[in-house]
Coordinates of C-alpha atoms in Angstrom, one line a residue:
Chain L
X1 CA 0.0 0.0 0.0
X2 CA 1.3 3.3 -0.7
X3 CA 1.6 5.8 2.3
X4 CA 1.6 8.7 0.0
X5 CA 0.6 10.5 -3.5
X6 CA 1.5 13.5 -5.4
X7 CA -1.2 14.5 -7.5
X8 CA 0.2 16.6 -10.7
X9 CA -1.8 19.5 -12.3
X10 CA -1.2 18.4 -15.9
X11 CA -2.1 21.7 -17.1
X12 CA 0.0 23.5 -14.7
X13 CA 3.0 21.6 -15.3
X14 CA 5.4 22.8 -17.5
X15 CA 7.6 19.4 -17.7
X16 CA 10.9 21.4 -16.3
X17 CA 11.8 17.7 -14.3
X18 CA 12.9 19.7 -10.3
X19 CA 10.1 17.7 -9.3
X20 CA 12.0 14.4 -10.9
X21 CA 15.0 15.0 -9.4
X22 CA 13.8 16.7 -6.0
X23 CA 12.0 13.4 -5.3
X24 CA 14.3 10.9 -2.5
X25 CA 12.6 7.7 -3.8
X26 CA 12.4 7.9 -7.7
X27 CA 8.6 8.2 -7.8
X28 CA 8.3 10.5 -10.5
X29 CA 9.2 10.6 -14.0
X30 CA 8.6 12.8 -16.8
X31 CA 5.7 10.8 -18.8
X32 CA 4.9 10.5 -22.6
X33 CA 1.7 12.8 -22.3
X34 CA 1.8 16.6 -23.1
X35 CA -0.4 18.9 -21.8
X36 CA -2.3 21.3 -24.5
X37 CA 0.8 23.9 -24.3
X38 CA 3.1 20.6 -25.0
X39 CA 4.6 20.3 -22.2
X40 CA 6.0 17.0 -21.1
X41 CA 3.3 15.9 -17.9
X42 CA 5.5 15.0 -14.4
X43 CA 3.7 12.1 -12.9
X44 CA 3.9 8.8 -10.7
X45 CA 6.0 6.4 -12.4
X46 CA 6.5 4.1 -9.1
X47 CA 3.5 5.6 -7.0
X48 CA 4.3 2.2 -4.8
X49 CA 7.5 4.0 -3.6
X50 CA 5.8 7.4 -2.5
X51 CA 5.9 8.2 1.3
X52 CA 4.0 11.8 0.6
X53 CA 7.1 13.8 1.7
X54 CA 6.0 16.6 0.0
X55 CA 9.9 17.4 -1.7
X56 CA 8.1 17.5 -4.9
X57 CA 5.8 20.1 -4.2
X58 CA 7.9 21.9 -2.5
X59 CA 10.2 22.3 -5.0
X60 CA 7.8 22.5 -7.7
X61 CA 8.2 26.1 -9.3
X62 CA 4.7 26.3 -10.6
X63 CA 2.5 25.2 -7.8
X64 CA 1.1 21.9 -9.9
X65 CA 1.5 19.3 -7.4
X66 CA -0.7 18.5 -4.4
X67 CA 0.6 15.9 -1.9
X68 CA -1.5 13.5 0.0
X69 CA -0.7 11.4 3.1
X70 CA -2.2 8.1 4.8
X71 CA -3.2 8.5 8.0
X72 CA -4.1 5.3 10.5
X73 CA -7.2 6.5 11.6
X74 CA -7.0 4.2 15.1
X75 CA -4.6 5.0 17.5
X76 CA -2.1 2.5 16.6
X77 CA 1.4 3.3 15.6
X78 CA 1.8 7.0 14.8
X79 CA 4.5 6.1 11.7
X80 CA 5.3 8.6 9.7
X81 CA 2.9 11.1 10.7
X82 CA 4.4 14.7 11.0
Chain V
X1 CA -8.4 -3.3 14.8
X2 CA -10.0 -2.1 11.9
X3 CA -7.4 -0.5 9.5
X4 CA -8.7 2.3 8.6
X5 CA -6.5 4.5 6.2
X6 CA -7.5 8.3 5.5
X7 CA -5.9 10.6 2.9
X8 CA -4.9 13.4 4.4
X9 CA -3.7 16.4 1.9
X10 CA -0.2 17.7 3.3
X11 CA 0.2 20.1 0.3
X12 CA -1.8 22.4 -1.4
X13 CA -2.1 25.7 -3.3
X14 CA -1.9 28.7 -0.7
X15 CA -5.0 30.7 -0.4
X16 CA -3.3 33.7 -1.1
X17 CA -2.4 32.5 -4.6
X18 CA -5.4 32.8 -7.2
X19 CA -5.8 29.7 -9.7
X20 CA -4.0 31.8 -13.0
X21 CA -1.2 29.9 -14.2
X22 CA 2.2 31.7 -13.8
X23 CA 3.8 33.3 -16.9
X24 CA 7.3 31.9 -16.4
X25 CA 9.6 29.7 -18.2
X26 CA 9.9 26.2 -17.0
X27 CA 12.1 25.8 -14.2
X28 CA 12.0 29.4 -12.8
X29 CA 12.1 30.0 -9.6
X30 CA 9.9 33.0 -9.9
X31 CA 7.3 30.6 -9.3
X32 CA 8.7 29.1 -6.4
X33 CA 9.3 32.5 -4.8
X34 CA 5.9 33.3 -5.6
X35 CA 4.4 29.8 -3.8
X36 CA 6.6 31.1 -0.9
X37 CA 5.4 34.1 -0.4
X38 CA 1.6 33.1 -0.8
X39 CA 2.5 30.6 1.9
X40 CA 3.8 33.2 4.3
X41 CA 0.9 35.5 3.8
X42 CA -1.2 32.5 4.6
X43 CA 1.0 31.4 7.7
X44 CA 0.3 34.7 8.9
X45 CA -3.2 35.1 8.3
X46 CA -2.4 38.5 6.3
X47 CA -4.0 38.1 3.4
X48 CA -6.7 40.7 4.0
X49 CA -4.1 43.5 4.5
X50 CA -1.7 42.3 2.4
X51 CA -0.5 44.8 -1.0
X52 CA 2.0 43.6 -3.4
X53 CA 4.0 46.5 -5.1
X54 CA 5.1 44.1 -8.9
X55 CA 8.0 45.3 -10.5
X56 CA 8.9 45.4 -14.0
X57 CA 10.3 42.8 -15.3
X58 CA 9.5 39.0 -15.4
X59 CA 7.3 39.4 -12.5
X60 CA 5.2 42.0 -13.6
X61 CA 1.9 40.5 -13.5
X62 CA 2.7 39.6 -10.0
X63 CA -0.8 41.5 -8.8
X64 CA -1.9 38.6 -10.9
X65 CA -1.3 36.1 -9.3
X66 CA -2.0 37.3 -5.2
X67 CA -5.1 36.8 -3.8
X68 CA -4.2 40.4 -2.6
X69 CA -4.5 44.0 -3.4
X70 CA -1.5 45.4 -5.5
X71 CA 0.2 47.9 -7.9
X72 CA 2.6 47.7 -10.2
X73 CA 4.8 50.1 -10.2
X74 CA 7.4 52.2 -12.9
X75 CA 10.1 50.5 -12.8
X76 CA 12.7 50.7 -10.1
X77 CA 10.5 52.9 -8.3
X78 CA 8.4 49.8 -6.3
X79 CA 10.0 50.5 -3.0
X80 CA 8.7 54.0 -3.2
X81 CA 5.5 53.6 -3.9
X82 CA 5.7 51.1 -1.1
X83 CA 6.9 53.5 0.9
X84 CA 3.7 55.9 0.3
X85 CA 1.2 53.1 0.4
X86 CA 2.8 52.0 3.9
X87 CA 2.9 55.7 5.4
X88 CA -0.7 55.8 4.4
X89 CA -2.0 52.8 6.0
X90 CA 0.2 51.6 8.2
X91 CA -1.9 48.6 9.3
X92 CA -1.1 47.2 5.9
X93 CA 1.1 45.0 5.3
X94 CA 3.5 46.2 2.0
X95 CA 5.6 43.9 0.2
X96 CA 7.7 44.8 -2.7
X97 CA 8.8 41.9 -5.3
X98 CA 11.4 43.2 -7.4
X99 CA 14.1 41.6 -9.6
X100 CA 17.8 42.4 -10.0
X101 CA 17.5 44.9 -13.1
X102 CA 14.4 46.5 -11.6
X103 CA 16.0 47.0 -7.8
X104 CA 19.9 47.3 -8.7
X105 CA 20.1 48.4 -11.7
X106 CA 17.3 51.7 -12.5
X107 CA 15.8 51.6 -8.9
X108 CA 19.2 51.5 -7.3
X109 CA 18.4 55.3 -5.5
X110 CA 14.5 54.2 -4.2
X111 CA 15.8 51.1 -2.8
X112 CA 19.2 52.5 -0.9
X113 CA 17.0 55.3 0.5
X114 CA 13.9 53.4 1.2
X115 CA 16.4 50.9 3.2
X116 CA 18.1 53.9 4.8
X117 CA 14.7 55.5 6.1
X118 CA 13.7 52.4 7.6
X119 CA 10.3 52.4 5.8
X120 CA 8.6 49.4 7.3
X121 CA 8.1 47.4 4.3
X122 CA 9.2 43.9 3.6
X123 CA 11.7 43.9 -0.1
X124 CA 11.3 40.5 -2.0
X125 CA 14.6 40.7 -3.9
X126 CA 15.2 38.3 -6.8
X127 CA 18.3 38.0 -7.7
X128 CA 18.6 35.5 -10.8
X129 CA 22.3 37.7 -12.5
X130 CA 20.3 38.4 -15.5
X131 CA 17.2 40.8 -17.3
X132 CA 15.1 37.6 -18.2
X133 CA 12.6 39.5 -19.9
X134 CA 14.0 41.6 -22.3
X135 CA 16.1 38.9 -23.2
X136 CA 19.2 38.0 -21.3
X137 CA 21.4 41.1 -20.6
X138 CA 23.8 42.1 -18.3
X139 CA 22.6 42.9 -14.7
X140 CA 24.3 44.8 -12.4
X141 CA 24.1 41.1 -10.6
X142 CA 26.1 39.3 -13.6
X143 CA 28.8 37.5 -12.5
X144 CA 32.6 37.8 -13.8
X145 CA 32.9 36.2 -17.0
X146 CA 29.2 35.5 -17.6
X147 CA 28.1 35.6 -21.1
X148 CA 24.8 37.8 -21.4
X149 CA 23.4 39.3 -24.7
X150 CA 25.2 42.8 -24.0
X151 CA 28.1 41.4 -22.8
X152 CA 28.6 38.0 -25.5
X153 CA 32.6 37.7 -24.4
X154 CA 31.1 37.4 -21.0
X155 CA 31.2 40.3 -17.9
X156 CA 34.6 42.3 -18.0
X157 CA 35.3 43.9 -14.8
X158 CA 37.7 46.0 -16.3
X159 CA 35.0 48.1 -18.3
X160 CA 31.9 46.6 -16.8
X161 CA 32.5 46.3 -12.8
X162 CA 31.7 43.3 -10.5
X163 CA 28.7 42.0 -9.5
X164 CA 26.5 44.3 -6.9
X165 CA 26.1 42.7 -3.8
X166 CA 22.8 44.1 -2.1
X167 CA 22.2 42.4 0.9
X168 CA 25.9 43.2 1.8
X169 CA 24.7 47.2 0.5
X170 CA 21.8 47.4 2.5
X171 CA 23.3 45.4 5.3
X172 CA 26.0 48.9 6.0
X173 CA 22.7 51.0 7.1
X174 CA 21.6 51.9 10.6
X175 CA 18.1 51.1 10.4
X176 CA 17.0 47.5 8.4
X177 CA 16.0 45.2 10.7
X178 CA 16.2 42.1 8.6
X179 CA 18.9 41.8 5.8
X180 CA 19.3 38.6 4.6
X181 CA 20.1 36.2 1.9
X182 CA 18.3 33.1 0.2
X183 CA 18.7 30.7 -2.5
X184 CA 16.3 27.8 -4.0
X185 CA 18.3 25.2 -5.3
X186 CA 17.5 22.6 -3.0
X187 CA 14.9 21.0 -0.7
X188 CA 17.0 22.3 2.3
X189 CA 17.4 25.9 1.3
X190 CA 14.2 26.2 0.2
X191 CA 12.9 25.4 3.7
X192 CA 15.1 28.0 5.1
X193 CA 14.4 30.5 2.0
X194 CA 10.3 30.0 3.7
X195 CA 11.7 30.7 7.2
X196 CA 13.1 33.8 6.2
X197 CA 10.7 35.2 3.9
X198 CA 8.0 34.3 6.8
X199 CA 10.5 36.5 9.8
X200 CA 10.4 38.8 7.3
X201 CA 6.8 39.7 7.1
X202 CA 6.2 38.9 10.5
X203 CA 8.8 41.4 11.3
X204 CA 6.8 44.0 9.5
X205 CA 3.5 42.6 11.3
X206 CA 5.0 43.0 14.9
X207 CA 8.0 45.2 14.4
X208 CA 7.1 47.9 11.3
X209 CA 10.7 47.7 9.7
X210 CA 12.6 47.7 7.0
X211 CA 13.4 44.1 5.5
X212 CA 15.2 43.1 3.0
X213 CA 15.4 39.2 1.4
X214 CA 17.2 38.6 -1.8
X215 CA 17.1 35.5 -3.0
X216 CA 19.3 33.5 -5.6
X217 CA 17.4 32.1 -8.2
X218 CA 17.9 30.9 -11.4
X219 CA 17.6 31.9 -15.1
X220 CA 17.0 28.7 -17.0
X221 CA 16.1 30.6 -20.4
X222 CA 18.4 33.5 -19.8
X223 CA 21.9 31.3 -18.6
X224 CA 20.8 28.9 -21.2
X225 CA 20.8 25.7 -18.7
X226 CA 18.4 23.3 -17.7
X227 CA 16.9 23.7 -14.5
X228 CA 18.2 21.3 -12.5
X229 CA 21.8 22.4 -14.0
X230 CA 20.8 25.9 -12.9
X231 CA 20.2 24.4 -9.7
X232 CA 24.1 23.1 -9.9
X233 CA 25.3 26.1 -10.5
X234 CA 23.8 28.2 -7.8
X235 CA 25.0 26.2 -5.7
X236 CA 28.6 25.5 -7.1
X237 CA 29.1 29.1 -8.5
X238 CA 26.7 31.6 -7.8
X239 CA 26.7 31.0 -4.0
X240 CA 30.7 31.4 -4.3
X241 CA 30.1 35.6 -5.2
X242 CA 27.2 36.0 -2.6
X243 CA 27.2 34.0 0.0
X244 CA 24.0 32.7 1.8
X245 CA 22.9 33.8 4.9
X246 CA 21.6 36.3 7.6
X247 CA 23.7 39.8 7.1
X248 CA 21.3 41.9 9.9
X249 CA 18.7 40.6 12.5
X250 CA 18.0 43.5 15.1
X251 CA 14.6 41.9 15.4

């Protein structure tokens, strides 16, 4: 199960790859698919490895990513919760 | 137990930003300065009494893209008109977001003097070596050696000076209470480029001085790299001629 997901904004994206590098687990690539001003689209190439850091986004220099994290709703372990 | 997993979103668009797609080149981290900023004036909970002075140059439609009241200003001149819009409403908060041509190169006498009066405005300085809009000339901020458009055999000193160091400028006056500077080429100075736009602004919030942030960033179109080379080189070269760090805190 993933504990994380970076949602990309295809349309914001502008395919410049900071996100691609930025990310610590290789989750993202630059994908085959352009967006309608032909840019290459960032997105989950391994979404298996993603922990929801939030790297990409933060390093994303058009605001096109949203991160999402899993959160154990019972009180078990707290992992990696912020 | 049941194993109940929620998404929780740990990353969004600031409020402060409106949904208009930036004008920049991929890579630039005019964006990113932009996202920071937004996130600050979120943070704070400012937004309301927030004006962003735009300057001219690659940022100009940066009223665009705030969720906030703002004016773009002739160029240079954005720390003056800061300077009247905070003396007339002093419960505002006033940023100015200027480049390197727009704040070292024609607004050179504005910025000195608005930093030597203390006006209690916050000063987003980006500082990216290069005009990026008109097409990659010299900037007072171009390094030695660095091919621009005006200056193909790259920057002579001899006929063309050294690089102008602001922060360390600004940092000889009496009255700034924040002087400081950023860069963006990593995850890590990033995070502390945040920090310090944040103490900025929340300087001007609690304090009502004079800050100044200038921050490194790149010009992917303009040095003729790709962005994550850019990234390299900020941090390999750039960072070499001005150096990262806080240069005032009297806060």
């Amino acid at each position: 199960m993933p504990k994380g997901k970076a949602v990309v904004d295809a349309e914001r994206c502008k395919g410049c790859g900071l996100c691609v590098t930025a990310c610590p687990f290789g989750v993202l690539e630059l994908s085959a698919t352009y967006n309608s001003s032909g840019y290459p689209v960032a997105a989950m190439a391994h979404p298996e490895k993603c922990t929801g850091c939030a790297l990409c986004a933060q390093t994303c220099p058009d605001v096109a990513i949203e991160v999402y994290r899993e959160k154990a709703a019972s009180g078990s372990a707290a992992g990696g919760s912020t | 137990m049941p194993e109940t997993q929620t998404l929780t979103k740990v990353f969004a668009r600031p409020r402060s930003l409106t949904d208009k797609r930036f004008t920049y080149c991929p890579g630039c981290h005019h964006g990113l300065i932009t996202r920071i900023l937004g996130s600050a004036i979120d943070k704070l909970g400012i937004q309301e009494k927030t004006v962003i002075v735009a300057p001219v140059g690659c940022a100009v439609f940066a009223y665009e893209w705030f969720r906030c009241d703002g004016v773009q200003a002739a160029h240079g001149r954005a720390a003056a008109v800061a300077t009247g819009i905070k003396r007339a409403r002093p419960d505002l908060t006033v940023v100015s977001y200027q480049g390197d041509g727009d704040l070292a190169a024609i607004g050179t006498a504005e910025t000195i003097h608005a930093a030597n009066r203390g006006e209690a405005i916050t000063v987003i300085f980006v500082n990216n070596q290069i005009y990026g809009m008109t097409g990659g000339q010299m900037a007072p901020t171009t390094l030695d050696g660095q091919r621009a458009t005006s200056c193909p055999e790259g920057r002579d000193p001899a006929t063309m000076g050294h690089p102008l160091r602001v922060a360390e400028l600004i940092a000889t006056l009496a009255a700034p209470l924040y002087v400081t500077r950023q860069s963006l080429h990593d995850a890590k100075h990033i995070a502390q480029a945040t920090q310090a736009v944040e103490k900025a602004l929340r300087y001007q919030v609690e304090k009502r001085g004079y800050s100044l942030v200038e921050i490194v960033a790149n010009c992917p179109t303009g040095w003729k790299m790709p962005p994550q080379k850019a990234n390299e080189h900020i941090a390999g070269t750039v960072t070499k001629v001005f150096p990262l760090g806080d240069l005032v805190d009297r806060g």
